[in-house]
């Protein structure tokens, strides 16, 4: 719908503007940001370059034009090249930067492999500096190619020209490395833990003279806000509107808000701010704030870690717009609040009018709402499994408070009239039973109720606490059903809560992979070790 469209446009505009300036690949501090915490305060000189990514296949060669910065790390360049080359393909169908290598194609026909770290990387004041396009001397209109990454992260050195710097190991984009650059390294650092930086070193170790004055970087925050202002306002206007949309207001929103108004009248609550807070917590703060911070929940895009600082500022602004309290700002107030100080009253009015407009809409009868929910349930019957859905998450909460809920329903006149205590008990009886495997697979309730009448059925017992395990509370591992909190590392000093299939077994007891390696692995296999190891599912891997 229009709200989703505006949310995506806001996300894309934020991403594009952030990538127009330098961004540290490790700290994620950027020249263009709404977040003071994620603002790149150091002065970084850079040039914008236009490079071409060669596409080869079926005898057809076409070049994709990509705009990059000469201060970009090699991984950042790969990501920008992938975005451009596969722009018509959803993110889930694209290769990632870790799937491909980046090669420079020279006019002589030679190929040079570009890496974040290799034998040519510079060592400055105890830090290894990640390679950039400027480090390799890449100029405007250079020809690059994305090629499949070599097996086991070892690169085919025959692809390199005689002028290239060879490396027999690859490195992940991490501030701390424990693997050498190459077997022939003579720099004396190959066995040490190496600290890595891209544009700026760790906070506290940077030259204070390189820091900009606060007035300068606050101006940059305002500049970024000015660029994104229209996208933010378009998003807020469509979110908080009953008319500025191509589809009707969802019936569940009207029904829920009317329910909250009814509850206020029933309990004698006359303070409008209380009901306003209920509605804000029920919809914009619980739903829209989450989507603004995590647009990857609904769009096929990567997790937006590079721009999460800016997204969080906009989410905080929406939260402030939903508050009925006056904001008292001073020069010491957070920059995120100062940025939108002149706009917050307008946004508050949007929220207030939205709630009033919904209250004026025609009330939805109970029968119509029930019919609507039934239609929705039937139309999505095969899309989701019953027991891995929001229904099950609601049940987990209800099951923990079943006695109190049943008691309250039994005392409520409306609940008794609608037979809610009996319906509540029937729901508990249904959800408490472990379903058939085919039910979990297809999401259908066919033949499910037959389990209720089986006199031989017994609830499984948790192997740790020996109490019954209801389905909603269950996690299966080691051939047993556990309460979720009970499936934890057997090492008492760790006791980490485990997920099914993500741990190892020793004498029928679960251990996290790290503790298993330290306690039972080969000699020298300790915490953070890199020895190969057979996991519970029989596969081999490395302890992270």
C-alpha positions as a printed Julia matrix, in Angstrom:
544×3 Matrix{Float64}:
   0.0     0.0     0.0
   0.97    3.69    0.03
   2.48    3.46    3.53
   4.79    0.66    2.43
   5.74    2.63   -0.67
   6.65    5.71    1.36
   8.6     3.62    3.87
  10.66    2.08    1.08
  11.32    5.45   -0.55
  12.51    6.82    2.79
  14.8     3.81    3.29
  16.22    4.06   -0.22
  16.81    7.83   -0.01
  18.63    7.4     3.31
  20.82    4.63    1.89
  21.65    6.54   -1.29
  22.55    9.76    0.5
  24.69    7.94    3.08
  26.68    6.25    0.31
  27.42    9.57   -1.39
  29.96   10.36    1.31
  32.67    8.36    3.07
  31.58    5.78    5.63
  33.9     3.85    7.88
  33.5     0.16    7.05
  34.08   -0.94   10.65
  32.55    1.73   12.92
  29.85    2.59   10.3
  30.37    6.3    11.03
  29.36    8.29    7.95
  29.72   11.84    6.7
  25.99   11.91    5.92
  23.9    10.77    8.88
  21.03   11.9    11.1
  22.7    10.34   14.13
  25.37   12.23   16.02
  26.73    8.92   17.34
  27.21    7.63   13.79
  28.56   10.85   12.3
  32.06   10.69   10.81
  33.62   13.69   12.5
  37.1    13.27   11.05
  38.02   15.04    7.85
  38.34   12.42    5.12
  39.52   13.52    1.7
  37.98   11.5    -1.1
  37.17   11.61   -4.8
  34.1    10.33   -6.57
  34.95    7.81   -9.27
  32.97    6.2   -12.05
  33.99    2.59  -12.62
  32.59   -0.06  -14.93
  31.7    -3.61  -13.9
  32.18   -6.13  -16.68
  29.4    -8.66  -17.19
  30.48  -11.75  -19.09
  28.35  -14.61  -20.35
  26.87  -16.14  -23.5
  29.38  -14.24  -25.6
  27.8   -10.92  -24.62
  29.83   -8.32  -22.78
  28.08   -5.37  -21.17
  29.42   -2.88  -18.67
  27.53   -1.57  -15.65
  28.42    1.96  -14.58
  28.92    2.36  -10.83
  29.65    5.46   -8.75
  32.13    4.81   -5.95
  34.54    6.76   -3.74
  38.29    6.26   -3.83
  38.21    5.97   -0.01
  35.79    3.01   -0.15
  37.06   -0.29    1.19
  37.11   -3.18   -1.27
  34.07   -4.75    0.4
  32.18   -1.46    0.11
  33.03   -1.3    -3.59
  31.84   -4.89   -4.06
  28.53   -4.05   -2.37
  27.99   -1.0    -4.58
  28.86   -3.01   -7.69
  26.43   -5.77   -6.69
  23.67   -3.19   -6.08
  24.19   -1.73   -9.55
  24.71   -4.96  -11.49
  21.79   -6.8    -9.88
  19.5    -3.81   -9.34
  16.49   -5.59  -10.92
  16.92   -8.7    -8.76
  15.6    -8.94   -5.16
  18.25   -9.03   -2.46
  17.57  -12.67   -1.6
  18.46  -13.64   -5.17
  21.72  -11.72   -5.36
  25.23  -12.8    -4.43
  26.67  -11.13   -1.35
  30.04   -9.42   -1.03
  31.41  -12.52    0.69
  30.39  -14.66   -2.32
  32.51  -12.8    -4.85
  35.98  -11.4    -5.41
  36.74   -8.07   -7.06
  39.26   -7.97   -9.88
  40.82   -5.02  -11.67
  41.03   -5.7   -15.4
  44.08   -4.03  -16.95
  44.43   -3.04  -20.6
  47.26   -5.54  -20.94
  44.77   -8.29  -20.2
  46.19   -8.94  -16.75
  43.94   -9.31  -13.75
  44.65   -7.95  -10.3
  42.77   -9.22   -7.26
  41.63   -6.48   -4.88
  41.34   -7.31   -1.18
  40.51   -5.46    2.01
  43.8    -6.71    3.45
  46.82   -8.21    1.74
  50.62   -8.03    1.76
  50.51   -4.41    0.62
  48.32   -3.2     3.51
  49.81   -0.37    5.54
  50.64   -0.64    9.25
  50.03    2.61   11.16
  50.55    3.05   14.91
  49.65   -0.52   15.77
  46.77   -0.78   13.3
  46.45   -2.37    9.88
  44.66   -0.05    7.45
  42.11   -1.6     5.14
  42.9    -1.21    1.47
  40.86    1.26   -0.56
  40.63    2.1    -4.25
  43.07    4.95   -3.63
  45.51    2.5    -2.04
  45.5     0.45   -5.26
  45.72    3.57   -7.43
  42.36    2.88   -9.1
  41.43    5.8   -11.32
  38.3     7.02  -13.05
  36.72    4.7   -15.65
  38.58    1.66  -14.36
  37.29   -1.74  -15.47
  36.33   -4.12  -12.65
  34.87   -7.61  -12.55
  32.97   -9.59   -9.93
  34.1   -13.21  -10.0
  33.08  -16.18   -7.83
  35.12  -16.37   -4.68
  37.66  -19.16   -4.64
  37.02  -22.32   -2.59
  37.9   -22.22    1.12
  38.7   -18.51    0.91
  42.03  -19.16   -0.84
  42.46  -17.12   -3.98
  43.74  -18.32   -7.33
  47.01  -16.48   -7.5
  47.4   -17.2   -11.21
  44.79  -14.53  -11.8
  47.11  -11.88  -10.44
  49.46   -9.89  -12.61
  53.19   -9.78  -11.86
  52.68   -6.38  -10.28
  50.02   -7.54   -7.84
  50.76   -8.27   -4.22
  50.12  -11.92   -3.46
  48.24  -13.21   -0.45
  47.39  -16.78    0.43
  44.75  -15.85    2.98
  41.64  -13.72    2.95
  40.32  -11.67    5.8
  36.88  -10.84    7.02
  35.82   -7.24    7.53
  36.54   -7.26   11.24
  38.36   -4.94   13.64
  40.34   -7.86   15.08
  42.12  -10.53   13.08
  44.03  -13.57   14.24
  45.08  -15.01   10.88
  48.28  -14.06    9.03
  48.32  -12.18    5.75
  50.43  -14.84    4.09
  52.82  -17.65    4.74
  55.75  -15.62    3.43
  55.04  -12.53    5.48
  58.13  -10.96    6.97
  56.48   -8.08    8.76
  56.62   -9.81   12.14
  52.89   -9.4    12.74
  51.55  -12.6    11.26
  51.14  -14.34   14.61
  49.91  -11.39   16.57
  46.32  -10.32   17.06
  46.02   -7.51   14.55
  43.89   -4.44   14.95
  42.33   -3.12   11.78
  40.78    0.19   10.82
  39.38    1.69    7.66
  39.05    5.49    7.87
  39.29    6.2    11.6
  40.88    4.31   14.45
  39.03    3.31   17.59
  37.52    6.08   19.67
  39.95    7.59   22.14
  43.01    6.77   20.03
  42.37    9.26   17.27
  44.22   12.54   17.02
  41.98   15.13   18.75
  43.02   17.73   16.18
  41.31   15.66   13.51
  37.94   16.12   15.22
  35.68   18.81   13.79
  34.05   21.46   15.93
  30.52   20.65   17.07
  29.02   23.47   15.01
  30.38   21.89   11.85
  29.01   18.42   12.38
  25.66   19.71   13.65
  25.43   21.56   10.36
  26.01   18.23    8.61
  23.17   16.65   10.58
  20.88   19.48    9.5
  22.05   19.09    5.9
  21.15   15.39    5.96
  17.79   16.18    7.56
  17.03   18.74    4.85
  17.65   16.14    2.14
  15.41   13.54    3.81
  12.75   15.92    5.17
  10.24   15.37    2.36
  10.58   11.58    2.54
  10.03   11.64    6.31
   6.98   13.9     6.06
   5.44   11.83    3.27
   5.83    8.72    5.42
   4.3    10.31    8.53
   1.42   11.83    6.55
   0.33    8.52    5.05
   0.83    6.6     8.32
  -1.29    9.06   10.3
  -4.14    9.54    7.83
  -7.54    7.96    7.28
  -8.09    9.62    3.89
  -4.64   10.06    2.3
  -4.47    6.41    1.25
  -5.62    4.34   -1.73
  -7.03    1.61    0.54
  -9.45    1.83    3.44
  -8.25    2.05    7.0
  -7.8    -1.54    8.24
 -10.9    -2.69   10.1
  -8.79   -4.06   12.94
  -7.42   -0.57   13.7
 -10.9     0.96   13.99
 -12.12   -1.99   16.07
  -9.11   -1.85   18.4
  -9.32    1.91   18.95
 -13.07    1.68   19.69
 -12.32   -1.1    22.17
  -9.8     1.14   23.97
 -12.35    3.98   24.08
 -14.93    1.56   25.53
 -12.47    0.39   28.18
 -11.79    3.97   29.23
 -15.52    4.65   29.68
 -16.08    1.34   31.49
 -13.34    2.1    34.0
 -14.2     5.77   34.43
 -11.01    7.11   32.83
 -11.65   10.68   31.73
  -8.06   11.73   31.03
  -7.73   11.86   27.24
  -3.95   11.56   27.52
  -4.32    8.07   28.99
  -6.38    6.81   26.04
  -4.0     8.59   23.66
  -1.11    6.69   25.25
  -3.0     3.38   24.92
  -3.56    3.93   21.22
   0.02    5.04   20.64
   1.4     1.98   22.39
  -0.98   -0.31   20.52
  -0.19    0.82   16.97
   2.48    3.4    16.05
   4.96    2.61   18.82
   4.59   -1.15   18.57
   4.21   -1.45   14.8
   5.5     1.54   12.85
   8.54    2.25   15.01
   9.6    -1.36   14.54
   9.22   -1.18   10.75
  11.09    2.11   10.46
  14.0     0.61   12.38
  13.79   -2.73   10.55
  12.45   -2.25    7.01
  13.99   -5.62    6.13
  11.09   -7.2     8.05
   8.78   -6.49    5.1
  11.1    -5.71    2.17
  13.57   -8.02    0.43
  16.59   -5.88    1.37
  19.68   -6.43    3.51
  19.54   -5.67    7.21
  20.11   -1.89    7.22
  23.02   -1.83    9.69
  24.83    0.88    7.72
  22.01    3.38    8.18
  20.5     2.16   11.44
  21.62    5.34   13.21
  19.55    7.51   10.86
  16.59    5.13   10.99
  16.65    5.19   14.79
  16.52    9.0    14.82
  13.4     9.02   12.64
  11.83    6.28   14.77
  12.53    8.36   17.89
  10.91   11.36   16.21
   7.76    9.32   15.59
   7.78    8.29   19.26
   8.06   11.94   20.31
   5.16   12.81   17.99
   2.98   10.28   19.83
   3.77   11.75   23.24
   1.35   14.17   24.86
   4.07   15.74   27.0
   5.71   18.97   25.99
   9.34   18.72   24.95
  11.55   21.08   26.95
  14.71   21.4    24.91
  18.0    23.02   25.85
  21.35   23.27   24.13
  22.3    20.07   25.98
  19.33   18.08   24.65
  20.09   15.13   22.34
  20.82   16.25   18.8
  18.14   13.83   17.53
  15.49   15.9    19.32
  17.01   19.26   18.37
  16.99   18.28   14.7
  13.2    18.03   14.59
  12.39   20.65   17.24
  10.65   22.9    14.69
   8.62   20.03   13.23
   7.47   18.07   16.27
   4.32   20.14   16.91
   3.19   19.52   13.33
   3.78   15.79   13.76
   1.89   15.78   17.09
  -1.07   17.39   15.35
  -0.99   14.66   12.7
  -1.22   11.98   15.39
  -3.97   13.76   17.35
  -6.11   14.31   14.24
  -5.56   10.7    13.17
  -6.99    9.37   16.43
  -9.94   11.78   16.24
 -10.71   10.89   12.62
 -10.75    7.18   13.47
 -13.16    7.83   16.35
 -15.56    9.53   13.9
 -15.69    6.54   11.53
 -18.72    4.24   11.59
 -18.4     1.65   14.33
 -17.74   -1.95   13.19
 -20.29   -4.44   14.61
 -18.93   -7.44   16.48
 -20.44   -9.86   13.96
 -18.83   -8.03   11.04
 -15.43   -8.12   12.74
 -15.74  -11.84   13.43
 -16.7   -12.45    9.81
 -13.74  -10.38    8.61
 -11.29  -12.31   10.81
 -12.72  -15.62    9.62
 -12.27  -14.59    5.98
  -8.68  -13.51    6.65
  -7.92  -16.77    8.41
  -9.36  -18.85    5.57
  -7.63  -16.85    2.83
  -4.23  -17.41    4.47
  -4.86  -20.94    5.73
  -2.03  -22.49    3.71
   0.4   -19.6     4.04
   1.47  -20.07    7.64
   1.77  -22.98   10.01
  -0.54  -22.68   12.99
   2.13  -23.36   15.58
   4.9   -21.08   14.35
   2.67  -18.04   13.96
   1.62  -15.03   16.01
  -1.25  -17.19   17.31
   1.23  -19.39   19.12
   3.12  -16.4    20.53
  -0.16  -15.09   21.97
  -0.85  -18.5    23.44
   2.52  -18.59   25.23
   1.54  -15.4    27.07
  -2.03  -16.55   27.75
  -0.95  -19.97   29.02
   1.27  -18.35   31.64
  -1.7   -16.34   32.97
  -4.54  -18.77   32.31
  -5.91  -18.89   35.87
  -6.1   -15.13   36.26
  -7.68  -14.66   32.82
 -10.27  -17.37   33.44
 -11.19  -15.84   36.79
 -11.66  -12.38   35.27
 -13.77  -13.73   32.41
 -15.98  -15.58   34.88
 -16.75  -12.32   36.69
 -17.41  -10.17   33.6
 -21.05   -9.83   32.55
 -20.3    -9.35   28.85
 -17.88  -12.3    28.86
 -20.5   -14.55   30.45
 -23.12  -13.44   27.93
 -20.77  -14.35   25.06
 -19.73  -17.64   26.73
 -16.11  -16.49   26.74
 -15.01  -18.66   29.72
 -16.11  -21.81   27.87
 -14.55  -20.64   24.61
 -11.35  -19.76   26.44
 -11.16  -23.23   27.97
 -11.77  -24.86   24.59
  -8.93  -22.84   23.1
  -6.6   -23.97   25.9
  -7.57  -27.6    25.37
  -6.87  -27.27   21.65
  -3.53  -25.52   21.92
  -2.21  -27.73   24.73
  -2.23  -30.81   22.51
   0.86  -31.63   20.43
  -0.32  -31.65   16.8
   0.25  -34.19   14.08
   3.33  -33.66   11.92
   1.23  -33.08    8.81
  -0.62  -30.3    10.64
   2.65  -28.49   11.29
   3.64  -28.89    7.66
   0.45  -27.61    6.0
  -1.04  -25.35    8.66
  -4.42  -27.13    8.51
  -6.58  -28.1    11.46
  -7.93  -31.17    9.64
  -8.18  -34.22   11.93
  -6.62  -32.22   14.74
  -9.4   -32.48   17.3
  -9.13  -36.27   17.25
  -6.09  -35.87   19.48
  -8.3   -34.43   22.21
 -10.23  -37.66   22.59
  -7.21  -39.98   22.78
  -7.21  -41.41   26.35
  -3.63  -42.69   25.99
  -2.16  -39.31   25.18
   0.38  -38.07   27.75
   2.11  -34.71   27.85
   5.93  -35.04   27.48
   8.07  -34.12   30.48
  11.04  -31.77   30.31
  14.29  -33.72   30.99
  15.64  -30.89   33.15
  12.7   -29.8    35.33
  10.49  -32.92   34.88
   7.39  -30.75   34.34
   4.91  -31.16   31.43
   5.92  -29.42   28.23
   3.03  -27.73   26.43
   3.51  -27.32   22.7
   3.83  -23.54   22.82
   6.67  -23.83   25.33
   8.45  -26.65   23.53
  11.8   -26.9    21.79
  12.92  -30.32   20.56
  16.56  -31.35   20.79
  18.57  -34.51   21.49
  15.39  -36.45   20.77
  13.58  -34.86   23.72
  11.09  -32.06   24.35
  12.38  -29.24   26.56
  10.99  -26.04   27.98
  12.79  -23.29   26.09
  14.58  -21.87   29.18
  15.6   -25.39   30.24
  17.57  -26.11   27.08
  20.85  -24.53   28.14
  24.54  -25.33   28.17
  25.38  -28.0    30.74
  28.54  -26.12   31.72
  27.41  -24.3    34.89
  29.86  -21.47   34.29
  28.18  -20.81   30.94
  24.5   -21.92   31.21
  23.79  -20.23   27.88
  20.26  -20.73   26.53
  20.47  -22.84   23.38
  18.45  -23.11   20.19
  17.55  -26.43   18.62
  20.34  -27.74   16.38
  22.83  -25.01   17.33
  24.75  -26.95   19.96
  26.67  -30.16   20.6
  25.99  -33.28   22.65
  28.16  -35.1    25.18
  26.77  -38.14   27.02
  23.22  -37.06   26.22
  23.66  -33.54   27.62
  23.65  -30.29   25.61
  26.64  -27.96   25.43
  27.15  -24.78   23.45
  29.73  -25.29   20.7
  32.32  -23.13   22.45
  32.14  -25.04   25.75
  32.05  -28.37   23.95
  35.26  -27.5    22.14
  36.96  -26.31   25.32
  35.92  -29.32   27.42
  35.89  -32.25   25.03
  37.67  -31.18   21.83
  41.17  -32.16   20.71
  44.17  -30.93   22.69
  44.64  -27.21   22.19
  41.0   -26.79   21.19
  39.82  -23.96   23.4
  37.59  -20.93   23.42
  37.78  -19.15   20.11
  39.71  -22.05   18.56
  39.5   -22.81   14.89
  39.76  -26.6    14.93
  37.24  -28.45   12.76
  34.53  -30.1    14.78
  31.54  -32.39   14.22
  28.3   -30.74   15.33
  25.09  -32.39   16.47
  23.73  -32.58   12.93
  26.86  -34.38   11.73
  28.26  -31.47    9.76
  31.71  -30.06   10.3
  32.46  -26.45   11.0
  34.42  -24.04   13.08
  33.69  -22.68   16.49
  32.93  -18.99   16.26
